[in-house]
mmCIF file of N, CA and C in Angstrom:
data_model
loop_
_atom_site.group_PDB
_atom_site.id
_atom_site.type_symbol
_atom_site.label_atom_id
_atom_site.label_comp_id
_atom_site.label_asym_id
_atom_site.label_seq_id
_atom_site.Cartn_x
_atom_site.Cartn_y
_atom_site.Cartn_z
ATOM 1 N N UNK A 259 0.846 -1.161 0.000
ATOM 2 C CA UNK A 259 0.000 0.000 0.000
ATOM 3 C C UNK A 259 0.897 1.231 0.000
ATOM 4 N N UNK A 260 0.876 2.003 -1.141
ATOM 5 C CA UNK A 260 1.220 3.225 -0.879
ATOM 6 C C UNK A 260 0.692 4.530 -0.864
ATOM 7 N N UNK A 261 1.127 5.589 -0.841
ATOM 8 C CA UNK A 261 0.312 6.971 -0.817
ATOM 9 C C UNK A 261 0.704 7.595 0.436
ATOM 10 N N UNK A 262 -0.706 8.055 1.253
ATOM 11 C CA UNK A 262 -0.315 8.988 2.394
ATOM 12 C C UNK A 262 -0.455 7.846 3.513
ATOM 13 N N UNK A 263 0.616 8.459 4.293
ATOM 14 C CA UNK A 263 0.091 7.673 5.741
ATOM 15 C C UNK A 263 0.323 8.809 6.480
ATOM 16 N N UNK A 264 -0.071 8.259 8.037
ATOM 17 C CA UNK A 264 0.130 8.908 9.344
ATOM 18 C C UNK A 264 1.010 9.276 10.144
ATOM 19 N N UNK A 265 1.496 10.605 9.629
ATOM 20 C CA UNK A 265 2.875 10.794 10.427
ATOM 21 C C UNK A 265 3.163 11.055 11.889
ATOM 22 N N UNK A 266 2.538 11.440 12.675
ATOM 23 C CA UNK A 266 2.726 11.809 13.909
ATOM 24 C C UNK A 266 1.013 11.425 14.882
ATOM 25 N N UNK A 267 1.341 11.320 16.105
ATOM 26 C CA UNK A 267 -0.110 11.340 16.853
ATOM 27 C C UNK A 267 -1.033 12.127 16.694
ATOM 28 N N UNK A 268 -0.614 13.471 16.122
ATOM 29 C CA UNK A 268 -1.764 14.576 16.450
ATOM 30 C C UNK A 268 -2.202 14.086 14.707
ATOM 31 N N UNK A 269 -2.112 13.753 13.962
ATOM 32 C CA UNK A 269 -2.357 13.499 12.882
ATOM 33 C C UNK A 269 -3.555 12.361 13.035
ATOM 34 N N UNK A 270 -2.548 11.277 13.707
ATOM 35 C CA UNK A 270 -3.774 9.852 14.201
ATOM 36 C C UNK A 270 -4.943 10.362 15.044
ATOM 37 N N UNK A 271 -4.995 11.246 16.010
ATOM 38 C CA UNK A 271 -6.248 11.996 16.386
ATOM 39 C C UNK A 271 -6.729 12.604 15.773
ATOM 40 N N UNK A 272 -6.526 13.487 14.840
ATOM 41 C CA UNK A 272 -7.430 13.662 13.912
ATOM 42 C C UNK A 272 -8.208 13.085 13.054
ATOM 43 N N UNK A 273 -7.393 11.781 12.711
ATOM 44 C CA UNK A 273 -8.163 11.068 11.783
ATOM 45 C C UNK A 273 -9.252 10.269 13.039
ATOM 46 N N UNK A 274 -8.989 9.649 13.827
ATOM 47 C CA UNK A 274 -9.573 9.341 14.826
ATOM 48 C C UNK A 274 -10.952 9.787 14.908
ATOM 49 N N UNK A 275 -10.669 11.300 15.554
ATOM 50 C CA UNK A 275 -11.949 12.085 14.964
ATOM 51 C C UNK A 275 -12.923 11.917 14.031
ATOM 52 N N UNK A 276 -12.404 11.767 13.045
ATOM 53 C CA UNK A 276 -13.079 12.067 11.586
ATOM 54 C C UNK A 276 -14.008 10.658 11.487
ATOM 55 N N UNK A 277 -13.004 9.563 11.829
ATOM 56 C CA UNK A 277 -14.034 8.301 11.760
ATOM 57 C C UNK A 277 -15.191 8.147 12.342
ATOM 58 N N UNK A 278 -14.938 8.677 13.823
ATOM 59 C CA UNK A 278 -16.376 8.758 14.618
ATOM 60 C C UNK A 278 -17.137 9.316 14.071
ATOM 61 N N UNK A 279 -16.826 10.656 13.349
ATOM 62 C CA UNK A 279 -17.835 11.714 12.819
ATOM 63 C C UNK A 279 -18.803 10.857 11.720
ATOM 64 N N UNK A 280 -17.266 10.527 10.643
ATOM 65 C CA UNK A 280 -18.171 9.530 9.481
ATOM 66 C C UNK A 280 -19.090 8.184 10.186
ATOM 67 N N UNK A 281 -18.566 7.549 11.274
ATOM 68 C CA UNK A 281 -19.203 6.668 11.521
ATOM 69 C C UNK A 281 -21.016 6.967 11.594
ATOM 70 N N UNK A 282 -20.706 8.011 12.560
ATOM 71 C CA UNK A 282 -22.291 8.551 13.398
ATOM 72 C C UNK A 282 -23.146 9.140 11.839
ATOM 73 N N UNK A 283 -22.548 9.406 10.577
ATOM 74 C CA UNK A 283 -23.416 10.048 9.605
ATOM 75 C C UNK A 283 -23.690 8.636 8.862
ATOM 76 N N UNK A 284 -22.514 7.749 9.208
ATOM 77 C CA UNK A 284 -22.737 6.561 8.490
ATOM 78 C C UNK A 284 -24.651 5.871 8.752
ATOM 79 N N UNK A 285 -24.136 5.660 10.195
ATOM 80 C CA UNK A 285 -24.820 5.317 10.701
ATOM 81 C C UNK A 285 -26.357 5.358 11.064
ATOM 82 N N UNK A 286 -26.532 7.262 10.814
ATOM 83 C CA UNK A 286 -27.317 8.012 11.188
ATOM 84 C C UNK A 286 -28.729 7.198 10.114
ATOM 85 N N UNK A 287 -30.185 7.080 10.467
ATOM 86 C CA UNK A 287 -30.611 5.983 9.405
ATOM 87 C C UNK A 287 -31.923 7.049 8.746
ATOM 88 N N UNK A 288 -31.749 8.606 9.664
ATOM 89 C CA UNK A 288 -32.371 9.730 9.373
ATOM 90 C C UNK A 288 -31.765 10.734 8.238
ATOM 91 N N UNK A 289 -30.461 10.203 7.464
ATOM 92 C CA UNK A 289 -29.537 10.724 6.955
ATOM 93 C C UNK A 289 -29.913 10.854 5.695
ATOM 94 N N UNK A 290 -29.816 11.883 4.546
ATOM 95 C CA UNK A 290 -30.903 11.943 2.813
ATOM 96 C C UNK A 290 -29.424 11.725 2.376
ATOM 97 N N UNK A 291 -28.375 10.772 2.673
ATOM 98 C CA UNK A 291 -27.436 11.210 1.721
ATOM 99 C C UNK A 291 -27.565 10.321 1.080
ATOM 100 N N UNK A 292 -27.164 10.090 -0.899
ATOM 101 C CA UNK A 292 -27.741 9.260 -1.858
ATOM 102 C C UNK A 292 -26.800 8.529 -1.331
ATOM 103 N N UNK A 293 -26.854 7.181 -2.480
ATOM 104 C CA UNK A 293 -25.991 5.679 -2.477
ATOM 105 C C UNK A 293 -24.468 6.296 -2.846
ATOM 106 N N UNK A 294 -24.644 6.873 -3.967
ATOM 107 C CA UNK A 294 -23.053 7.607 -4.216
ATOM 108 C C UNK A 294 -22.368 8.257 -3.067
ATOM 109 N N UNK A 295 -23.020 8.633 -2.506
ATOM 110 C CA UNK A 295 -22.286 9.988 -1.187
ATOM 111 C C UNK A 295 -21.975 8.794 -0.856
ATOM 112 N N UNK A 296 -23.017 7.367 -0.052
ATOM 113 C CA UNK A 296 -23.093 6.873 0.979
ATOM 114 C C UNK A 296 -20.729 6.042 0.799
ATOM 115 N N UNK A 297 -21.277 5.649 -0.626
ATOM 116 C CA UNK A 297 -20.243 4.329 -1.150
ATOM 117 C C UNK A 297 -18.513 5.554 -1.030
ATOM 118 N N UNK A 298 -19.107 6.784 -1.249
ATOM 119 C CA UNK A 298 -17.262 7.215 -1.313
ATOM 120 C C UNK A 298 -17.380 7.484 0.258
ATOM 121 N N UNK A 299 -18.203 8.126 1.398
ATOM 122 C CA UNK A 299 -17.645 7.924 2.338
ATOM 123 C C UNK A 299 -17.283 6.719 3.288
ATOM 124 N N UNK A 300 -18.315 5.513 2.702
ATOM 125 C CA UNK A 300 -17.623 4.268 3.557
ATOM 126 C C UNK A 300 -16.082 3.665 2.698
ATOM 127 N N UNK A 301 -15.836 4.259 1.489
ATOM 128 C CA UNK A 301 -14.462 4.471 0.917
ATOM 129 C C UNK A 301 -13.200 5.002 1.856
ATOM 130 N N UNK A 302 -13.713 6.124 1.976
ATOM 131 C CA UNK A 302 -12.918 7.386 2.768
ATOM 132 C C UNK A 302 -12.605 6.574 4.332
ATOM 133 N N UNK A 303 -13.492 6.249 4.878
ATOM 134 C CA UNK A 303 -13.756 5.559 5.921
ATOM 135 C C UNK A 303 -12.609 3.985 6.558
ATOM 136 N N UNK A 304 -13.067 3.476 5.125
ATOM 137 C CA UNK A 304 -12.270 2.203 5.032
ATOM 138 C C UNK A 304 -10.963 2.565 4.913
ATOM 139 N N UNK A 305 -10.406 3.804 4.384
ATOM 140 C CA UNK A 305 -9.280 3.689 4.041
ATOM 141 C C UNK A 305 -8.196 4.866 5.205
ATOM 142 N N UNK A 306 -9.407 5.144 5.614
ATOM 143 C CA UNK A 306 -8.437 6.021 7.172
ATOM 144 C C UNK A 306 -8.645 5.149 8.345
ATOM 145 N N UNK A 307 -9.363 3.892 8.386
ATOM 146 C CA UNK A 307 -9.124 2.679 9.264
ATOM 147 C C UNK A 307 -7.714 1.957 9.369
ATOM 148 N N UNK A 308 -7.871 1.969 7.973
ATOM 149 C CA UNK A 308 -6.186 0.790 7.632
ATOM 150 C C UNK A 308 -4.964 2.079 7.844
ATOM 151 N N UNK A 309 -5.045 2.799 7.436
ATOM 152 C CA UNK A 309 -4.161 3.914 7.966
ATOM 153 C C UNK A 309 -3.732 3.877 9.248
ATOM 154 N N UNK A 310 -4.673 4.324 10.040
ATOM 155 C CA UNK A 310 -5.072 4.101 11.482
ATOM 156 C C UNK A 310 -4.108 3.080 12.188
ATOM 157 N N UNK A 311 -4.598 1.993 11.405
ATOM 158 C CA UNK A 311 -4.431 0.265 11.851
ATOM 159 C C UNK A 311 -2.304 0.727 11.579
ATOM 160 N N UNK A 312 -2.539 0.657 10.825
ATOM 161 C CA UNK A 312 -1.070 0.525 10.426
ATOM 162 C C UNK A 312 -0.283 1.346 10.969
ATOM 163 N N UNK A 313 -0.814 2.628 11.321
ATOM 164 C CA UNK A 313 0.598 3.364 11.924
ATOM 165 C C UNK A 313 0.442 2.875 13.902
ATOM 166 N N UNK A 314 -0.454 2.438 14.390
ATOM 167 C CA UNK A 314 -0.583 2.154 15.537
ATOM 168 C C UNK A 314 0.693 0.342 15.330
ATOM 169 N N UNK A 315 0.201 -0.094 14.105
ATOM 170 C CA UNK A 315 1.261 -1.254 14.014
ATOM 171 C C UNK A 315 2.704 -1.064 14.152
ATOM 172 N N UNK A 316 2.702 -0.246 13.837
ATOM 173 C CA UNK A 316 4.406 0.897 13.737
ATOM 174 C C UNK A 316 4.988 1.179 14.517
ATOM 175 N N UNK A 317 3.881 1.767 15.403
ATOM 176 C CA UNK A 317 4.629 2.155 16.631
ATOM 177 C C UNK A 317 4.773 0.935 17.799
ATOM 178 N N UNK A 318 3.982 -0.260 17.283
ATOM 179 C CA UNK A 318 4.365 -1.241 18.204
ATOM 180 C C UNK A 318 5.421 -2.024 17.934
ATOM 181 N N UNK A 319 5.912 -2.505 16.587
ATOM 182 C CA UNK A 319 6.609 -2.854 16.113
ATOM 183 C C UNK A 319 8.529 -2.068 16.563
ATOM 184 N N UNK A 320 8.287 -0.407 16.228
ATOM 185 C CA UNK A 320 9.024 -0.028 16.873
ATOM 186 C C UNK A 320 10.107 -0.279 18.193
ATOM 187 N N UNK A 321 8.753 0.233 18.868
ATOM 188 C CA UNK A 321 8.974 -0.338 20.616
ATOM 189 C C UNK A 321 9.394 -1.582 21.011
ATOM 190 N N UNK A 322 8.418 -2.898 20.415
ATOM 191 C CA UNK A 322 8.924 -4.118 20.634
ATOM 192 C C UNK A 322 8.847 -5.079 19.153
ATOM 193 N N UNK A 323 10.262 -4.556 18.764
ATOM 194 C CA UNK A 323 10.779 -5.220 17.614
ATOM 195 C C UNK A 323 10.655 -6.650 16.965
ATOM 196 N N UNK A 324 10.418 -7.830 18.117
ATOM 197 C CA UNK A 324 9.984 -8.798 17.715
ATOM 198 C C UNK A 324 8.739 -9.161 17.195
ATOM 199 N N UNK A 325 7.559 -8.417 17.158
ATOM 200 C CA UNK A 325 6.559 -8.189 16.418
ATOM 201 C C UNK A 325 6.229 -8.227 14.763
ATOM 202 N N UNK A 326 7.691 -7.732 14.606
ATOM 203 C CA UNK A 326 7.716 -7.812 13.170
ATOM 204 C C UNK A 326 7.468 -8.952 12.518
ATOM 205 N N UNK A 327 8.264 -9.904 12.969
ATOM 206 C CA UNK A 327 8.258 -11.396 12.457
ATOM 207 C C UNK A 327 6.359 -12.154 12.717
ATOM 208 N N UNK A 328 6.298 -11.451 13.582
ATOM 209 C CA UNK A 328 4.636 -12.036 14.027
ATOM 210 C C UNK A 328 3.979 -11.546 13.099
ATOM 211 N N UNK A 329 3.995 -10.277 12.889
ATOM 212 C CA UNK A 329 3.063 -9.349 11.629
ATOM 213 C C UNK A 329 3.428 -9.980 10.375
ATOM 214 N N UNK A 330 4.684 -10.579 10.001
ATOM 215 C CA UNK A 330 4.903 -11.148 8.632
ATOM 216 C C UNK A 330 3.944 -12.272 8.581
ATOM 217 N N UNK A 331 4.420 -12.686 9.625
ATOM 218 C CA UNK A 331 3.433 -14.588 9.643
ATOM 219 C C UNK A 331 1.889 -14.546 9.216
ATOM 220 N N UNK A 332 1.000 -13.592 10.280
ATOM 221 C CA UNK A 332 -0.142 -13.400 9.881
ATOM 222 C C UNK A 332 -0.322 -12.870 8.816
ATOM 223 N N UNK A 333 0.139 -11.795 8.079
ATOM 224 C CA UNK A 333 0.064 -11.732 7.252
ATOM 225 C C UNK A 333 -0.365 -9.371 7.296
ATOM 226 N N UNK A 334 0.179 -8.924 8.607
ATOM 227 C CA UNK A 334 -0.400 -7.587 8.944
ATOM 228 C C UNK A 334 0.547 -6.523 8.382
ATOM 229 N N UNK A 335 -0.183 -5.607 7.971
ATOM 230 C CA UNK A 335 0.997 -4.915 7.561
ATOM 231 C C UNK A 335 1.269 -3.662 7.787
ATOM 232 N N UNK A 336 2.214 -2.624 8.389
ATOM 233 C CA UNK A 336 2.278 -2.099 9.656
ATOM 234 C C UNK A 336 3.383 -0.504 8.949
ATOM 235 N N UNK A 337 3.503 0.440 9.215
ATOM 236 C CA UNK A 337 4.367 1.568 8.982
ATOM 237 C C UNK A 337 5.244 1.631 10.035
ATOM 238 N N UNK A 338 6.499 1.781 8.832
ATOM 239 C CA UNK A 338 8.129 1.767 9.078
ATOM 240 C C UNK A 338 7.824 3.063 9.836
ATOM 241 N N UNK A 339 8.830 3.312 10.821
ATOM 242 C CA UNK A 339 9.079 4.161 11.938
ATOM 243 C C UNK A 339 10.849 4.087 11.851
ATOM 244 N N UNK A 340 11.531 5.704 11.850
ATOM 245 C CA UNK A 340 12.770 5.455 12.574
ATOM 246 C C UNK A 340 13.086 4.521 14.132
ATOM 247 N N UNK A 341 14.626 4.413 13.940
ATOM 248 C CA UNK A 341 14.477 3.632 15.650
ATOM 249 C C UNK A 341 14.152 4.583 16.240
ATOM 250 N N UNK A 342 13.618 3.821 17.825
ATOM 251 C CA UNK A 342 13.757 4.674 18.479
ATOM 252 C C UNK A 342 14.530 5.640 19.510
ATOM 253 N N UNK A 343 14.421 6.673 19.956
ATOM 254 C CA UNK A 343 15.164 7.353 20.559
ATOM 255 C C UNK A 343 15.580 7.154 22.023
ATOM 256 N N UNK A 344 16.816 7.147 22.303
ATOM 257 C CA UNK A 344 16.927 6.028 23.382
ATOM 258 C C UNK A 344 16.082 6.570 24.841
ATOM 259 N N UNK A 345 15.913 8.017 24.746
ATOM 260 C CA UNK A 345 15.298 8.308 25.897
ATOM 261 C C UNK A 345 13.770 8.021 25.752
ATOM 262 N N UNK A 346 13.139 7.427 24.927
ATOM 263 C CA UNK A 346 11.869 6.987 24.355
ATOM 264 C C UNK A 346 12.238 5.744 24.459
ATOM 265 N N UNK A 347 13.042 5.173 24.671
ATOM 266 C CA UNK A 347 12.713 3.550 24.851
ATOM 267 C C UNK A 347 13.034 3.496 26.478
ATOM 268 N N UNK A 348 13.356 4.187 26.740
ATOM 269 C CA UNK A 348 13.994 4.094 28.367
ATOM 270 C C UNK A 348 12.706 4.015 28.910
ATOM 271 N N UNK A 349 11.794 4.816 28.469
ATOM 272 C CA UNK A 349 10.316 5.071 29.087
ATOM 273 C C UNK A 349 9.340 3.880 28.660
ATOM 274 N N UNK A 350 10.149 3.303 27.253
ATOM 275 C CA UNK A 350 8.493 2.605 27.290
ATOM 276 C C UNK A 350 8.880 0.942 27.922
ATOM 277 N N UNK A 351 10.281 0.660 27.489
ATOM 278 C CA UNK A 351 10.138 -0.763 28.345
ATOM 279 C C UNK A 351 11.312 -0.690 29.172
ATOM 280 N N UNK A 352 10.876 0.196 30.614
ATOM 281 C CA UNK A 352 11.501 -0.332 31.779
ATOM 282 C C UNK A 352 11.845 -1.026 32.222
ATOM 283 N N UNK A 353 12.756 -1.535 33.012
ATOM 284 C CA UNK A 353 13.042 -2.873 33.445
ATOM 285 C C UNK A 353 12.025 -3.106 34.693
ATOM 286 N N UNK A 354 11.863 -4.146 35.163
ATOM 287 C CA UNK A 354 11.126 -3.894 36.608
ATOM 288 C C UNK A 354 11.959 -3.340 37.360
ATOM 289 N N UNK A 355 11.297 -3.228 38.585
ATOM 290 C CA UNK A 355 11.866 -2.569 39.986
ATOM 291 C C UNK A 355 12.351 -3.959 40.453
ATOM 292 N N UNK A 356 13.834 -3.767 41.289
ATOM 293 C CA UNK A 356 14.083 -5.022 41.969
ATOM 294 C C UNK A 356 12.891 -5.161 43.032
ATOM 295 N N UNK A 357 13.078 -6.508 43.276
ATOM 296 C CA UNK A 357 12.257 -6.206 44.724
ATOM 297 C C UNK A 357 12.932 -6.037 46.216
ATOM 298 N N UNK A 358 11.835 -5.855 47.195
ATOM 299 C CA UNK A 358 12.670 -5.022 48.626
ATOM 300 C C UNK A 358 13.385 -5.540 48.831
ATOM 301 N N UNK A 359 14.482 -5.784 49.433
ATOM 302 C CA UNK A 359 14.951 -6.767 50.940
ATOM 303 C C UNK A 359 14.231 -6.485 51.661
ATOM 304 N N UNK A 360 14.177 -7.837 52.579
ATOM 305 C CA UNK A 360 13.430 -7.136 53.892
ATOM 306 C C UNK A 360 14.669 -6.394 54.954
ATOM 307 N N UNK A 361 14.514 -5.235 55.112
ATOM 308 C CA UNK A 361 14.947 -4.692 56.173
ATOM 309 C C UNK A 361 15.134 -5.607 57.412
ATOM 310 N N UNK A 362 16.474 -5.508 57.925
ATOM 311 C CA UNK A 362 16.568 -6.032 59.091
ATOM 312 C C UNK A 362 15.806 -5.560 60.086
ATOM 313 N N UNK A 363 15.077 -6.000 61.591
ATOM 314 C CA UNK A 363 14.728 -5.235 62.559
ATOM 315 C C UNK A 363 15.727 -5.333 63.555
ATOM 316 N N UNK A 364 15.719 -4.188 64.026
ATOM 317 C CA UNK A 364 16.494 -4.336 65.576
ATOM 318 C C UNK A 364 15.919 -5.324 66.063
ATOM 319 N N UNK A 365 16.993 -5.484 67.161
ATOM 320 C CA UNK A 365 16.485 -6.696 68.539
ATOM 321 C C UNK A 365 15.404 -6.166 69.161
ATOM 322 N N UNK A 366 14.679 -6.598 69.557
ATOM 323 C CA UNK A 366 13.092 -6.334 70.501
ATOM 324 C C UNK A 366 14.096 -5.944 72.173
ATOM 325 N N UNK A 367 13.317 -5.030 72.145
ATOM 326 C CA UNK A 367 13.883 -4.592 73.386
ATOM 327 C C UNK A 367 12.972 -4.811 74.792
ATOM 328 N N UNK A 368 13.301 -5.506 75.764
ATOM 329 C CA UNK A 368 12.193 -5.618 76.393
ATOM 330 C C UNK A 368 11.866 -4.600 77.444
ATOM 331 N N UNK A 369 10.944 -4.178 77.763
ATOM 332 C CA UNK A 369 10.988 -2.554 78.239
ATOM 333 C C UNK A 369 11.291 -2.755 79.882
ATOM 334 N N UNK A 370 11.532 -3.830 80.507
ATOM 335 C CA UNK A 370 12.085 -3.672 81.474
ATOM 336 C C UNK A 370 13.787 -3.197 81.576
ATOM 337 N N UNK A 371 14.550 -3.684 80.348
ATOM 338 C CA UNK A 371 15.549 -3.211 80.417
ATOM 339 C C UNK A 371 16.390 -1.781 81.056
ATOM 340 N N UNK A 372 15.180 -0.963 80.641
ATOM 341 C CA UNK A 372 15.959 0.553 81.417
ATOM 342 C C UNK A 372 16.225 0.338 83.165
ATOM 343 N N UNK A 373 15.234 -0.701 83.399
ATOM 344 C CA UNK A 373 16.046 -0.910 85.005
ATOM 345 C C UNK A 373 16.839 -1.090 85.340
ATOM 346 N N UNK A 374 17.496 -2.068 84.425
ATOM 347 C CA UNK A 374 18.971 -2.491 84.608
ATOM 348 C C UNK A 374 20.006 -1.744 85.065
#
Protein backbone atom coordinates (compact mmCIF):
# COMPACT_ATOMS: atom_id res chain seq x y z
CA UNK A 1 0.00 0.00 0.00
CA UNK A 2 1.22 3.23 -0.88
CA UNK A 3 0.31 6.97 -0.82
CA UNK A 4 -0.31 8.99 2.39
CA UNK A 5 0.09 7.67 5.74
CA UNK A 6 0.13 8.91 9.34
CA UNK A 7 2.87 10.79 10.43
CA UNK A 8 2.73 11.81 13.91
CA UNK A 9 -0.11 11.34 16.85
CA UNK A 10 -1.76 14.58 16.45
CA UNK A 11 -2.36 13.50 12.88
CA UNK A 12 -3.77 9.85 14.20
CA UNK A 13 -6.25 12.00 16.39
CA UNK A 14 -7.43 13.66 13.91
CA UNK A 15 -8.16 11.07 11.78
CA UNK A 16 -9.57 9.34 14.83
CA UNK A 17 -11.95 12.08 14.96
CA UNK A 18 -13.08 12.07 11.59
CA UNK A 19 -14.03 8.30 11.76
CA UNK A 20 -16.38 8.76 14.62
CA UNK A 21 -17.83 11.71 12.82
CA UNK A 22 -18.17 9.53 9.48
CA UNK A 23 -19.20 6.67 11.52
CA UNK A 24 -22.29 8.55 13.40
CA UNK A 25 -23.42 10.05 9.60
CA UNK A 26 -22.74 6.56 8.49
CA UNK A 27 -24.82 5.32 10.70
CA UNK A 28 -27.32 8.01 11.19
CA UNK A 29 -30.61 5.98 9.41
CA UNK A 30 -32.37 9.73 9.37
CA UNK A 31 -29.54 10.72 6.95
CA UNK A 32 -30.90 11.94 2.81
CA UNK A 33 -27.44 11.21 1.72
CA UNK A 34 -27.74 9.26 -1.86
CA UNK A 35 -25.99 5.68 -2.48
CA UNK A 36 -23.05 7.61 -4.22
CA UNK A 37 -22.29 9.99 -1.19
CA UNK A 38 -23.09 6.87 0.98
CA UNK A 39 -20.24 4.33 -1.15
CA UNK A 40 -17.26 7.22 -1.31
CA UNK A 41 -17.64 7.92 2.34
CA UNK A 42 -17.62 4.27 3.56
CA UNK A 43 -14.46 4.47 0.92
CA UNK A 44 -12.92 7.39 2.77
CA UNK A 45 -13.76 5.56 5.92
CA UNK A 46 -12.27 2.20 5.03
CA UNK A 47 -9.28 3.69 4.04
CA UNK A 48 -8.44 6.02 7.17
CA UNK A 49 -9.12 2.68 9.26
CA UNK A 50 -6.19 0.79 7.63
CA UNK A 51 -4.16 3.91 7.97
CA UNK A 52 -5.07 4.10 11.48
CA UNK A 53 -4.43 0.26 11.85
CA UNK A 54 -1.07 0.53 10.43
CA UNK A 55 0.60 3.36 11.92
CA UNK A 56 -0.58 2.15 15.54
CA UNK A 57 1.26 -1.25 14.01
CA UNK A 58 4.41 0.90 13.74
CA UNK A 59 4.63 2.15 16.63
CA UNK A 60 4.37 -1.24 18.20
CA UNK A 61 6.61 -2.85 16.11
CA UNK A 62 9.02 -0.03 16.87
CA UNK A 63 8.97 -0.34 20.62
CA UNK A 64 8.92 -4.12 20.63
CA UNK A 65 10.78 -5.22 17.61
CA UNK A 66 9.98 -8.80 17.72
CA UNK A 67 6.56 -8.19 16.42
CA UNK A 68 7.72 -7.81 13.17
CA UNK A 69 8.26 -11.40 12.46
CA UNK A 70 4.64 -12.04 14.03
CA UNK A 71 3.06 -9.35 11.63
CA UNK A 72 4.90 -11.15 8.63
CA UNK A 73 3.43 -14.59 9.64
CA UNK A 74 -0.14 -13.40 9.88
CA UNK A 75 0.06 -11.73 7.25
CA UNK A 76 -0.40 -7.59 8.94
CA UNK A 77 1.00 -4.91 7.56
CA UNK A 78 2.28 -2.10 9.66
CA UNK A 79 4.37 1.57 8.98
CA UNK A 80 8.13 1.77 9.08
CA UNK A 81 9.08 4.16 11.94
CA UNK A 82 12.77 5.45 12.57
CA UNK A 83 14.48 3.63 15.65
CA UNK A 84 13.76 4.67 18.48
CA UNK A 85 15.16 7.35 20.56
CA UNK A 86 16.93 6.03 23.38
CA UNK A 87 15.30 8.31 25.90
CA UNK A 88 11.87 6.99 24.35
CA UNK A 89 12.71 3.55 24.85
CA UNK A 90 13.99 4.09 28.37
CA UNK A 91 10.32 5.07 29.09
CA UNK A 92 8.49 2.61 27.29
CA UNK A 93 10.14 -0.76 28.35
CA UNK A 94 11.50 -0.33 31.78
CA UNK A 95 13.04 -2.87 33.45
CA UNK A 96 11.13 -3.89 36.61
CA UNK A 97 11.87 -2.57 39.99
CA UNK A 98 14.08 -5.02 41.97
CA UNK A 99 12.26 -6.21 44.72
CA UNK A 100 12.67 -5.02 48.63
CA UNK A 101 14.95 -6.77 50.94
CA UNK A 102 13.43 -7.14 53.89
CA UNK A 103 14.95 -4.69 56.17
CA UNK A 104 16.57 -6.03 59.09
CA UNK A 105 14.73 -5.24 62.56
CA UNK A 106 16.49 -4.34 65.58
CA UNK A 107 16.49 -6.70 68.54
CA UNK A 108 13.09 -6.33 70.50
CA UNK A 109 13.88 -4.59 73.39
CA UNK A 110 12.19 -5.62 76.39
CA UNK A 111 10.99 -2.55 78.24
CA UNK A 112 12.09 -3.67 81.47
CA UNK A 113 15.55 -3.21 80.42
CA UNK A 114 15.96 0.55 81.42
CA UNK A 115 16.05 -0.91 85.01
CA UNK A 116 18.97 -2.49 84.61
Amino acid sequence: MSGKVIQNDEQYEKARVAVLDMAAKLDDPLNDMSAEERRRMMAVYDRTTDLMQRYRRGQLVQRDPFLREIYKQIGYEWQEFGPLKQEDKAGATAPPPEPDKPKERPAKRITSDWLD
